[in-house]
Amino acid sequence: MSLPSSRRFLLFTFTALFSLPGIAGDAGSASESGERLFFEELPTVLSASRLPQALNEAPGAVTILDRDFIRATGYRDVARLLRLVPGMQIGQERGHAQWVTYHGLGSDYPTEIQVLIDGRSVYAPSAFGGVDWSALPLTLQEIERIEVVRGTNSNAYGANAFLGVINIITRHSHQDHGATAQTNLGSHGLADLHTSWSGGGDGLGVRISAARTRDSGFGSLRDSRDNRTLSLRSDYRLNARDELTLRAGYSHISRDLGYPDSTFGNNAERSATAEDSTLHLTWRRTISDDEEWLVSLYRNHEVGHDRWLASAPPTYPAVPLDRNRSASRTNVELQHRFALAPQARLVWGLETRRDEAHAPFLFVGGTPPVAEMHRAFSNLDWRLTPDWQLNLGGLLEKNGPLVPQFIPRVFVNWQAGPRDTFRAGYARAWQQRNLFELYSDVRAYDPAKPNTLLAWPYQPNPELRVPRVDTVEIGYLGRFQALDSTLDVRIFNERITNFVIRRTVPAGSAILPLPSSQFINLDSPVELRGIEYQLRAKPRSGTEILLSHTLIDRRSDDPEILKRTAPYSASLTWLQSYANGWSSTASLLRMGPLAGGYGYVPGCDYAARAYTTGDLRIARAFRLDGRRAEVAVNGINLGSRHQEITDRSEQCLPAHLGKPVNPAATMGWISFSLEL
């Protein structure tokens, strides 16, 4: 889609969508009391401001993926679910490698979105940062819902909420009792097993979940995985006001990486392992519906083993390389929300964090500086009149030696009628850089001559400036009895300064076969302007349609930056329930051309072509000896093979020019689940 046609489509869409309230109003199919009852069905969200708010009162656009929807898709991982959210740009470099961004622009390991599990950040502080989406220490079956805040939300959750927040909320352990089991068997060596048990009594609830996920990936690559996950959630009601919650999780993943013909074996084929563990304790005191205290303490720990031999025969037959790493994060948070007045609510809190990392090969000397963070935050929800609502937020954050940064947000919501809400707002945020971008110092030496430098792919840059984004947006949320539908529109302008890029730099006086590089700040701003919307409709009983569409006008003086955001994306999902327990879910995804991350060799200019792919699930639920059971047939990446993102240094080798090196594979499997 060319830029002029995109602009015409944006203008047409804007005009059409904002005409819908009047059209729906003319349809006039219910009384005022009926409209109020209908509107009260809007869900409550927690992630936009840390205050429980109805969807039409939230300061920004929020997409909710609930438990029923997650189950209906049959997906095996969280990242694939997020493809159905407007603005999300996601790709797989191989079967177990997920690149998850909102509006693109991500590095090799994106950190532009804050990712939470029950309010706990899952970002890995060691080495590259980012989220290991294939090794999250939880199972899909224990998720109650996923809330995606589409847009800057750093005033509530700090610097990593640079462009948005993904909050994965697990199911309360008191909600279920009994056991469940599920198995998946299919192509590409796919063999999964999941089981869980919930029980308790006298105010104590316990849920234990275990899962094993295995497959051989895309098939054309060496990219198999074997992931084991164990998780625990326990909720104990001390009295009518106080509740303690303990969450613990552990995951271990073994996976294959690399390519057989990478340059000098810099990304050679190999096997790697990673372990993630977490312990999260919260105390909640609920004084009334309007007042609550919350204290949270968690500790994350990760260990990764990834070693291989590079070579440049006959001179250098075996040069050891590795990405071995270990890291821990300790975080303490205090939060208090209460009513200032009948029309005003406030939440405030304090948070402190300590990150420690050890990666001898990635950081010369082995240990980068300890990263400490301290923040104070507050959000005010003030209903000025019955129709006008003001959301004010501010966060003061101190990261290590940097000067404290103030992060503001202001949003105004206008409820033009029982069905229609318009919103407008401004937010500013800074994005803290991960340890690797600041202090990476990767050097390869001749094993026969330890003082002879062979390669210096990464050099440190502790003077790297912190990127800043200024976001202006307007939006609309409409609810229509016609087709039982909800329409959510976001029109945005996101202007980023001091954007971080990777560039070739001199390697001092050394003459090396491969270029050296460093993370630096782009001198000119990066700007993203566009529109995204989501239409959810239930035109008849048993039918649900979900349509998402995004158009982005990208502006930068650096053409390589433009390729890291797809100019358009769209998805269409149809969920259908039939008689006798039958159901189906079909999804169609269209993604524009996209280049993911920096690439291992700067200057290799390549973007995966636009593609269309589909997913399908057909299921039947029934009773088996009095217990609920379900059998389903699932398929993903249906249609012609396509490439999503790539390792650009591999793709740009002469042998691969013009031919995708890592096409995504069609995968199919049969699943069987049983409630015991």
XYZ file of C-alpha atoms in Angstrom:
676
model
C 0.000 0.000 0.000
C 1.571 3.283 -1.048
C 1.785 6.228 1.286
C -0.716 8.408 -0.639
C -3.312 5.618 -0.669
C -2.659 5.033 3.034
C -3.398 8.672 3.761
C -6.617 8.562 1.707
C -7.671 5.406 3.523
C -6.874 6.983 6.909
C -9.001 10.033 6.094
C -11.855 7.879 4.824
C -11.683 5.606 7.870
C -11.585 8.532 10.287
C -14.673 10.084 8.692
C -16.587 6.825 8.516
C -15.807 5.630 12.011
C -16.681 8.880 13.694
C -19.983 8.950 11.791
C -20.980 5.646 13.362
C -22.349 7.111 16.613
C -24.928 9.077 14.677
C -25.805 6.166 12.437
C -26.198 3.858 15.406
C -28.213 6.477 17.212
C -30.657 6.690 14.291
C -31.184 2.953 14.582
C -32.562 3.630 18.083
C -33.426 0.152 19.251
C -33.648 0.504 23.047
C -34.878 2.708 25.846
C -32.532 4.873 27.910
C -32.616 2.387 30.800
C -31.861 -0.459 28.398
C -28.896 1.474 27.024
C -27.508 2.015 30.518
C -27.815 -1.706 31.290
C -26.123 -2.535 27.997
C -23.278 -0.094 28.649
C -22.683 -1.448 32.141
C -21.442 -4.655 30.526
C -18.169 -2.954 29.596
C -15.331 -4.757 31.399
C -13.203 -3.222 34.142
C -9.489 -2.780 33.417
C -6.651 -2.356 35.912
C -3.582 -1.672 33.786
C -4.180 1.791 32.313
C -3.809 3.823 35.519
C -3.502 1.233 38.370
C -7.106 2.165 39.254
C -10.017 -0.172 38.466
C -11.871 1.621 35.664
C -14.576 0.763 33.202
C -13.168 0.499 29.694
C -14.746 3.804 28.640
C -13.145 5.591 31.620
C -9.576 4.408 31.025
C -6.977 7.008 29.947
C -6.134 5.345 26.650
C -6.922 2.419 24.395
C -7.000 -1.006 26.061
C -7.525 -4.394 24.429
C -8.656 -7.332 26.575
C -8.074 -10.969 25.657
C -10.153 -12.953 28.135
C -9.998 -16.588 29.208
C -12.714 -17.780 26.831
C -11.083 -16.100 23.850
C -7.652 -17.516 24.718
C -9.099 -21.014 24.985
C -11.048 -20.654 21.719
C -7.914 -19.845 19.676
C -6.121 -23.028 20.780
C -2.780 -21.201 20.586
C 0.235 -22.634 22.391
C 1.949 -19.360 23.356
C 1.112 -15.824 24.458
C 2.963 -14.076 21.621
C 0.704 -15.562 18.954
C -2.356 -14.257 20.790
C -0.937 -10.743 20.681
C -0.935 -10.777 16.870
C -4.692 -10.138 17.077
C -4.238 -6.840 18.984
C -4.248 -3.589 16.941
C -0.789 -2.079 16.507
C 1.116 -5.163 17.647
C 3.842 -6.174 15.182
C 5.132 -9.665 15.883
C 7.327 -12.060 13.983
C 9.225 -15.300 14.412
C 12.831 -15.678 13.331
C 12.426 -19.386 14.101
C 9.882 -21.585 15.850
C 10.854 -20.589 19.383
C 12.109 -17.013 18.760
C 9.373 -14.386 19.078
C 9.925 -10.708 18.219
C 7.104 -8.812 19.966
C 6.628 -5.062 19.540
C 3.965 -2.389 19.468
C 4.424 -0.295 16.312
C 7.725 -2.019 15.535
C 11.038 -0.174 16.013
C 12.275 -2.869 18.403
C 15.870 -3.946 18.800
C 16.938 -7.585 18.474
C 15.383 -8.055 21.928
C 12.570 -5.457 22.128
C 12.107 -3.519 25.374
C 9.627 -0.831 24.299
C 6.629 -2.470 26.031
C 6.389 -3.255 29.726
C 5.407 -6.919 30.156
C 3.896 -7.920 33.495
C 2.570 -11.113 35.067
C 0.220 -10.131 37.897
C 2.025 -6.794 38.094
C 5.535 -8.307 38.137
C 7.910 -7.255 35.359
C 9.301 -10.213 33.412
C 12.070 -8.314 31.640
C 15.425 -10.054 31.833
C 17.942 -7.602 33.316
C 20.971 -9.549 32.043
C 22.759 -9.061 28.768
C 20.310 -8.130 26.010
C 17.182 -7.454 28.107
C 13.850 -8.169 26.477
C 11.398 -10.985 27.196
C 11.962 -14.678 26.545
C 8.442 -15.315 25.235
C 9.013 -19.040 24.769
C 10.087 -19.539 28.385
C 7.609 -17.533 30.463
C 7.215 -19.187 33.889
C 3.458 -19.735 33.525
C 1.036 -21.742 31.376
C -1.683 -20.422 29.082
C -4.306 -22.388 30.974
C -3.844 -20.370 34.178
C -4.343 -16.958 32.514
C -7.562 -15.170 33.415
C -7.083 -12.345 30.898
C -4.461 -10.245 29.148
C -4.780 -6.454 29.174
C -2.849 -4.572 26.477
C -2.549 -0.814 26.974
C -1.885 0.532 23.482
C 0.154 3.677 23.955
C 2.674 5.255 26.283
C 1.972 4.319 29.909
C 5.248 5.066 31.690
C 3.551 7.322 34.222
C 1.973 4.185 35.726
C 4.682 1.544 35.207
C 7.956 3.325 34.560
C 10.405 3.590 31.718
C 9.827 0.208 30.073
C 6.189 1.161 29.358
C 7.645 3.397 26.642
C 5.013 2.494 24.030
C 2.580 0.352 26.022
C 1.912 -2.328 28.631
C 1.039 -6.022 28.425
C -0.352 -7.228 31.759
C -0.951 -10.985 32.028
C -3.363 -11.601 34.907
C -3.611 -15.138 36.270
C -6.715 -16.790 37.655
C -7.376 -16.551 41.409
C -6.750 -19.906 43.079
C -10.209 -19.830 44.748
C -11.986 -19.749 41.375
C -11.488 -23.413 40.466
C -11.345 -26.722 42.283
C -10.273 -29.982 40.746
C -7.774 -31.072 38.132
C -7.379 -30.621 34.385
C -5.147 -32.218 31.775
C -4.439 -31.453 28.126
C -2.212 -32.975 25.489
C -1.271 -31.811 21.984
C 0.208 -34.082 19.324
C 1.025 -33.037 15.788
C 3.458 -32.293 12.992
C 7.068 -31.140 13.394
C 7.525 -33.320 16.458
C 4.892 -31.343 18.359
C 4.136 -33.017 21.706
C 2.749 -30.995 24.627
C 1.382 -31.999 28.001
C -0.275 -29.734 30.554
C -1.836 -30.563 33.887
C -3.075 -28.519 36.833
C -4.704 -29.023 40.212
C -6.641 -26.527 42.331
C -7.961 -26.978 45.826
C -7.859 -25.763 49.402
C -10.171 -24.728 52.199
C -10.564 -22.473 55.269
C -9.579 -19.395 53.283
C -6.621 -21.063 51.548
C -6.563 -21.654 47.797
C -3.791 -23.440 45.925
C -3.201 -24.065 42.228
C -0.262 -26.026 40.848
C 0.352 -26.163 37.089
C 2.938 -28.117 35.126
C 3.572 -28.199 31.391
C 5.975 -29.557 28.824
C 6.104 -28.049 25.324
C 8.073 -29.688 22.513
C 8.424 -29.286 18.747
C 11.077 -29.196 16.025
C 10.238 -25.656 14.893
C 10.092 -24.564 11.267
C 11.656 -27.768 9.984
C 13.979 -26.068 7.509
C 16.142 -24.813 10.401
C 17.755 -26.385 13.388
C 15.330 -24.844 15.871
C 13.736 -27.503 18.054
C 12.693 -26.699 21.624
C 11.832 -28.597 24.782
C 10.345 -26.425 27.519
C 9.345 -27.509 31.036
C 7.277 -25.173 33.214
C 6.098 -25.429 36.823
C 4.024 -22.712 38.495
C 2.207 -22.176 41.775
C -0.362 -19.656 42.938
C -1.726 -19.649 46.469
C -4.176 -17.126 47.964
C -4.831 -17.043 51.704
C -7.574 -14.891 53.211
C -6.358 -13.879 56.648
C -9.616 -12.101 57.496
C -12.326 -10.038 55.844
C -9.792 -7.357 54.843
C -6.417 -9.000 54.352
C -5.182 -11.487 51.778
C -1.735 -12.913 51.064
C -0.847 -14.192 47.600
C 2.194 -16.281 46.757
C 3.231 -16.895 43.173
C 6.193 -19.052 42.209
C 7.333 -20.142 38.781
C 10.140 -22.074 37.130
C 10.891 -22.798 33.490
C 13.711 -24.669 31.756
C 14.064 -24.583 27.992
C 16.479 -26.400 25.693
C 16.546 -25.113 22.122
C 18.562 -25.220 18.942
C 19.994 -22.042 17.433
C 22.102 -20.776 14.573
C 22.751 -21.437 10.886
C 25.193 -23.874 9.250
C 26.839 -21.287 6.986
C 26.958 -18.107 9.104
C 29.960 -15.878 8.456
C 32.980 -17.345 10.290
C 30.507 -19.280 12.410
C 29.509 -16.100 14.277
C 26.012 -17.624 14.623
C 26.843 -21.311 14.175
C 24.414 -24.139 14.818
C 24.319 -25.161 18.456
C 22.102 -26.058 21.400
C 21.428 -23.704 24.309
C 19.565 -23.826 27.608
C 17.945 -21.223 29.832
C 16.342 -21.312 33.263
C 13.993 -18.726 34.734
C 12.622 -18.727 38.262
C 10.521 -16.262 40.211
C 9.060 -15.800 43.668
C 6.367 -13.152 44.151
C 4.606 -12.315 47.426
C 1.840 -9.725 47.810
C -0.224 -8.507 50.755
C -3.523 -6.803 49.982
C -5.674 -4.965 52.532
C -9.091 -3.992 51.179
C -10.672 -1.442 53.510
C -13.617 -0.701 51.224
C -14.518 -0.721 47.539
C -12.730 2.636 47.271
C -9.648 2.029 49.423
C -6.915 -0.584 49.252
C -3.283 -1.038 50.321
C -0.938 -3.308 48.389
C 2.619 -4.395 49.196
C 4.523 -6.478 46.640
C 7.919 -8.167 46.806
C 9.392 -10.315 44.049
C 12.689 -11.771 42.960
C 13.482 -13.053 39.467
C 16.528 -15.108 38.588
C 17.730 -16.325 35.214
C 20.628 -18.440 33.995
C 21.536 -19.063 30.349
C 24.115 -21.355 28.741
C 24.922 -20.697 25.080
C 28.408 -21.649 23.838
C 29.827 -22.530 20.422
C 32.949 -22.388 18.287
C 33.478 -19.890 15.511
C 36.049 -20.602 12.842
C 37.919 -19.089 9.927
C 39.918 -22.048 8.601
C 42.694 -22.697 8.088
C 44.103 -19.822 10.187
C 41.582 -19.882 13.043
C 39.925 -23.324 13.194
C 38.172 -22.990 16.569
C 37.468 -19.705 18.360
C 35.274 -20.021 21.488
C 32.240 -17.707 21.718
C 29.437 -17.636 24.254
C 26.433 -15.762 25.569
C 26.472 -17.403 28.988
C 24.781 -15.193 31.526
C 23.094 -15.021 34.906
C 21.064 -12.247 36.449
C 18.708 -11.430 39.287
C 16.135 -8.730 39.920
C 14.738 -7.784 43.332
C 11.758 -5.428 43.464
C 9.673 -3.950 46.309
C 6.517 -1.886 45.776
C 3.965 -0.118 47.975
C 0.649 1.090 46.534
C -2.355 2.856 48.076
C -5.578 3.791 46.325
C -8.473 5.676 47.917
C -11.299 8.116 47.228
C -10.457 11.784 47.676
C -14.103 12.684 47.194
C -17.197 11.066 45.698
C -16.024 12.252 42.265
C -12.257 11.729 42.629
C -10.000 8.727 43.211
C -6.239 8.660 43.687
C -3.567 5.977 43.614
C 0.015 6.585 44.721
C 2.977 4.369 45.362
C 6.703 3.839 45.809
C 8.919 1.266 44.122
C 12.577 0.278 44.306
C 14.508 -2.250 42.235
C 17.983 -3.768 42.057
C 19.338 -5.611 38.995
C 22.550 -7.620 38.991
C 24.054 -9.404 35.981
C 27.078 -11.539 35.194
C 28.129 -12.404 31.637
C 31.939 -12.700 31.277
C 32.076 -12.883 27.494
C 29.518 -10.141 26.825
C 31.086 -7.693 29.281
C 34.882 -7.646 29.524
C 35.524 -8.130 33.218
C 32.345 -10.181 33.604
C 30.139 -7.907 35.677
C 28.506 -4.649 34.533
C 27.536 -2.108 37.196
C 24.603 -2.934 39.450
C 21.478 -1.134 38.202
C 19.293 0.471 40.849
C 15.977 2.176 40.222
C 13.690 4.171 42.547
C 10.336 5.642 41.578
C 7.265 7.360 43.006
C 4.011 7.431 41.068
C 0.509 8.843 41.327
C -2.644 8.831 39.186
C -5.810 10.870 39.715
C -9.220 9.969 38.254
C -11.514 12.993 38.624
C -15.049 13.123 37.258
C -15.505 16.846 36.636
C -19.139 16.474 35.543
C -21.290 13.436 34.781
C -20.004 13.599 31.187
C -16.424 14.830 31.571
C -13.587 12.935 33.217
C -9.977 14.000 33.823
C -7.080 11.564 34.317
C -3.814 13.071 35.572
C -0.713 10.983 36.144
C 2.881 11.587 37.104
C 5.908 9.439 37.897
C 9.319 10.467 39.202
C 12.026 7.913 38.406
C 15.715 7.755 39.335
C 17.868 5.264 37.440
C 21.432 4.836 38.686
C 23.592 7.930 38.186
C 21.095 9.639 35.848
C 19.209 12.693 36.993
C 15.616 11.991 38.097
C 13.068 12.099 35.295
C 9.468 13.251 35.588
C 6.964 11.399 33.413
C 3.575 13.155 32.996
C 0.278 12.160 31.412
C -3.019 14.032 31.020
C -6.178 12.555 29.497
C -9.703 13.893 29.087
C -12.651 11.556 28.447
C -16.006 12.887 27.226
C -19.007 10.606 27.418
C -21.052 12.114 24.639
C -23.855 9.659 25.332
C -24.545 6.303 26.972
C -22.873 4.575 24.019
C -20.139 7.002 22.941
C -16.906 8.097 24.613
C -14.277 10.365 23.081
C -10.830 10.726 24.627
C -7.778 12.896 24.053
C -4.448 12.944 25.803
C -0.754 13.676 25.960
C 2.012 11.612 27.552
C 5.791 11.778 27.761
C 8.143 8.927 28.610
C 11.816 8.025 28.738
C 13.164 4.569 27.942
C 16.001 3.287 30.099
C 18.660 1.428 28.146
C 19.538 -2.148 28.999
C 22.952 -3.161 30.281
C 24.098 -4.589 26.963
C 23.518 -1.384 25.017
C 25.447 0.613 27.614
C 28.307 -1.657 28.614
C 28.601 -4.440 26.020
C 32.248 -5.210 25.293
C 32.463 -8.414 23.250
C 35.883 -9.534 22.028
C 37.102 -12.765 20.443
C 40.750 -13.744 20.824
C 42.976 -16.285 19.105
C 43.003 -19.306 21.473
C 46.598 -20.022 20.463
C 47.630 -16.404 21.068
C 45.431 -15.042 23.898
C 46.565 -11.455 23.320
C 45.667 -11.447 19.608
C 42.269 -9.819 19.007
C 40.298 -11.437 16.161
C 36.938 -9.677 16.434
C 35.366 -6.873 18.434
C 31.693 -6.910 17.398
C 30.400 -4.726 20.263
C 31.972 -1.741 22.010
C 30.534 -0.066 25.135
C 28.939 3.353 25.153
C 28.159 4.383 28.750
C 27.369 7.906 27.488
C 24.327 6.671 25.565
C 21.472 9.129 26.051
C 18.006 8.052 27.133
C 15.373 8.061 24.347
C 12.226 10.129 24.881
C 8.780 9.812 23.355
C 6.074 12.470 23.251
C 2.671 11.044 22.381
C -0.491 12.873 21.400
C -3.599 10.830 20.709
C -7.334 11.039 20.292
C -9.679 8.117 20.450
C -13.236 6.888 20.384
C -15.019 4.010 22.121
C -18.516 3.189 20.939
C -20.941 0.513 21.981
C -23.858 -0.348 19.696
C -26.784 -2.642 20.255
C -26.841 -3.165 16.507
C -24.731 -6.316 16.024
C -23.915 -6.169 19.768
C -20.691 -4.424 18.764
C -17.871 -2.367 20.261
C -15.615 -0.066 18.257
C -12.299 1.226 19.650
C -10.323 3.796 17.600
C -6.913 5.305 18.367
C -5.321 8.082 16.277
C -1.768 8.796 17.398
C 1.392 10.800 16.870
C 4.479 9.334 18.579
C 7.653 11.428 18.316
C 10.849 9.765 19.567
C 14.112 11.630 20.127
C 17.519 10.120 20.948
C 16.398 6.853 19.347
C 19.074 4.167 19.758
C 20.640 2.521 16.701
C 23.619 0.236 16.110
C 26.355 1.581 13.855
C 29.788 0.554 12.623
C 32.659 2.235 14.474
C 36.479 1.942 14.201
C 38.108 -0.885 16.171
C 40.929 1.316 17.407
C 44.246 0.435 15.784
C 43.246 -3.192 15.179
C 42.684 -4.506 11.632
C 39.854 -7.058 11.923
C 38.000 -9.249 9.391
C 34.577 -8.189 10.730
C 33.405 -4.632 11.537
C 33.069 -3.356 15.083
C 29.893 -1.645 16.244
C 28.437 0.482 19.008
C 25.001 1.615 20.131
C 24.549 5.346 19.543
C 21.740 7.911 19.525
C 20.148 8.982 16.268
C 20.567 12.732 15.746
C 17.131 13.269 14.189
C 13.699 12.298 15.574
C 11.658 9.248 14.586
C 7.950 9.902 14.161
C 5.046 7.483 13.851
C 1.613 8.793 12.871
C -1.408 6.688 12.191
C -4.704 5.137 13.082
C -5.645 1.775 14.541
C -9.024 0.386 15.379
C -10.692 -2.759 16.610
C -14.273 -3.795 15.944
C -15.747 -6.596 18.036
C -19.236 -7.741 17.060
C -21.678 -10.503 17.936
C -24.122 -10.343 15.022
C -26.056 -13.389 16.220
C -26.061 -15.929 18.988
C -22.903 -18.043 18.942
C -21.026 -15.774 16.511
C -18.254 -13.320 17.356
C -16.173 -11.291 14.895
C -12.972 -9.436 15.802
C -11.444 -7.059 13.232
C -8.213 -5.137 13.878
C -6.493 -2.761 11.466
C -3.494 -0.426 11.744
C -2.011 2.140 9.348
C 1.266 3.907 10.210
C 3.016 6.770 8.447
C 6.722 6.412 9.391
C 9.087 9.377 9.299
C 12.846 9.326 9.829
C 15.988 10.566 8.117
C 17.357 7.015 8.368
C 15.722 4.675 5.800
C 16.812 1.601 7.793
C 14.702 2.777 10.749
C 11.609 3.001 8.541
C 11.856 -0.702 7.707
C 11.624 -1.637 11.378
C 7.939 -0.649 11.426
C 5.422 -2.232 9.072
C 3.274 0.453 7.400
C 0.120 -1.614 7.869
C -1.256 -4.707 9.543
C -4.691 -6.293 9.900
C -6.333 -9.336 11.412
C -9.808 -10.843 11.195
C -10.984 -13.511 13.631
C -14.284 -15.405 13.452
C -15.404 -17.418 16.460
C -18.434 -19.646 15.984
C -20.348 -21.975 18.314
C -22.547 -24.681 16.805
C -24.982 -27.226 18.149
C -23.886 -30.373 20.006
C -20.715 -28.816 21.446
C -19.024 -27.955 18.133
C -17.082 -24.704 17.760
C -14.535 -23.150 15.406
C -12.095 -20.247 15.367
C -10.556 -18.899 12.166
C -8.045 -16.045 11.989
C -6.564 -14.255 9.001
C -3.488 -12.035 9.442
C -1.975 -9.543 7.018
C 1.394 -7.989 7.892
C 3.254 -5.366 5.893
C 6.991 -5.532 5.067
C 9.053 -5.607 8.252
C 12.704 -5.806 9.326
C 13.055 -6.990 12.902
C 15.817 -5.712 15.167
C 19.294 -4.386 14.436
C 20.689 -7.411 12.575
C 23.987 -9.012 13.577
C 25.989 -7.149 10.908
C 25.134 -3.448 10.678
C 24.476 -2.182 7.190
C 22.816 -5.347 5.896
C 19.630 -3.842 4.484
C 16.793 -6.375 4.294
C 13.091 -6.523 5.200
C 10.760 -9.512 5.023
C 8.053 -9.104 2.410
C 4.412 -8.506 3.271
C 2.510 -11.719 3.857
C -0.919 -13.159 4.603
C -1.421 -16.222 6.761
C -4.261 -18.028 8.487
C -4.979 -20.093 11.592
C -7.885 -22.500 12.149
C -9.273 -24.523 15.049
C -12.261 -26.866 15.021
C -13.312 -28.334 18.369
C -16.023 -30.428 19.955
C -16.833 -30.429 23.665
C -18.594 -33.415 25.216
C -19.066 -35.316 28.459
C -16.802 -38.265 29.193
C -17.960 -40.311 32.147
C -19.630 -37.180 33.519
C -16.566 -34.976 33.045
C -16.145 -32.141 30.541
C -13.827 -33.077 27.678
C -12.837 -31.462 24.407
C -11.032 -32.603 21.298
C -9.778 -30.127 18.687
C -7.903 -29.964 15.397
C -5.577 -26.951 15.136
C -3.521 -25.408 12.345
C -1.338 -22.299 12.146
C 0.537 -20.611 9.291
C -1.934 -22.041 6.800
C -1.426 -21.058 3.183
C 1.766 -20.361 1.269
C 5.033 -20.293 3.214
C 6.215 -16.859 4.238
C 9.017 -15.149 6.100
C 8.267 -12.942 9.119
C 11.616 -11.549 10.297
C 15.157 -12.722 9.655
C 18.729 -12.731 10.842
C 19.866 -10.147 8.313
C 23.542 -11.136 8.309
C 22.491 -14.657 7.317
C 19.863 -13.515 4.826
C 22.351 -11.239 3.047
C 24.898 -13.959 2.333
C 25.292 -14.400 -1.449
C 23.882 -17.922 -1.292
C 20.578 -16.665 0.143
C 19.946 -13.502 -1.855
C 16.409 -13.512 -3.205
C 15.357 -16.572 -1.200
C 14.008 -16.421 2.393
C 16.386 -18.294 4.673
C 13.819 -19.024 7.390
C 10.260 -19.424 6.041
C 7.629 -20.101 8.693
C 6.227 -23.613 8.616
C 2.618 -24.767 8.609
C 1.972 -26.684 11.816
C -0.996 -28.840 12.704
C -1.942 -30.768 15.827
C -4.760 -32.533 17.648
C -5.496 -31.538 21.229
C -7.467 -33.357 23.892
C -8.414 -31.836 27.248
C -10.257 -33.297 30.236
C -11.513 -31.869 33.518
C -10.857 -34.489 36.190
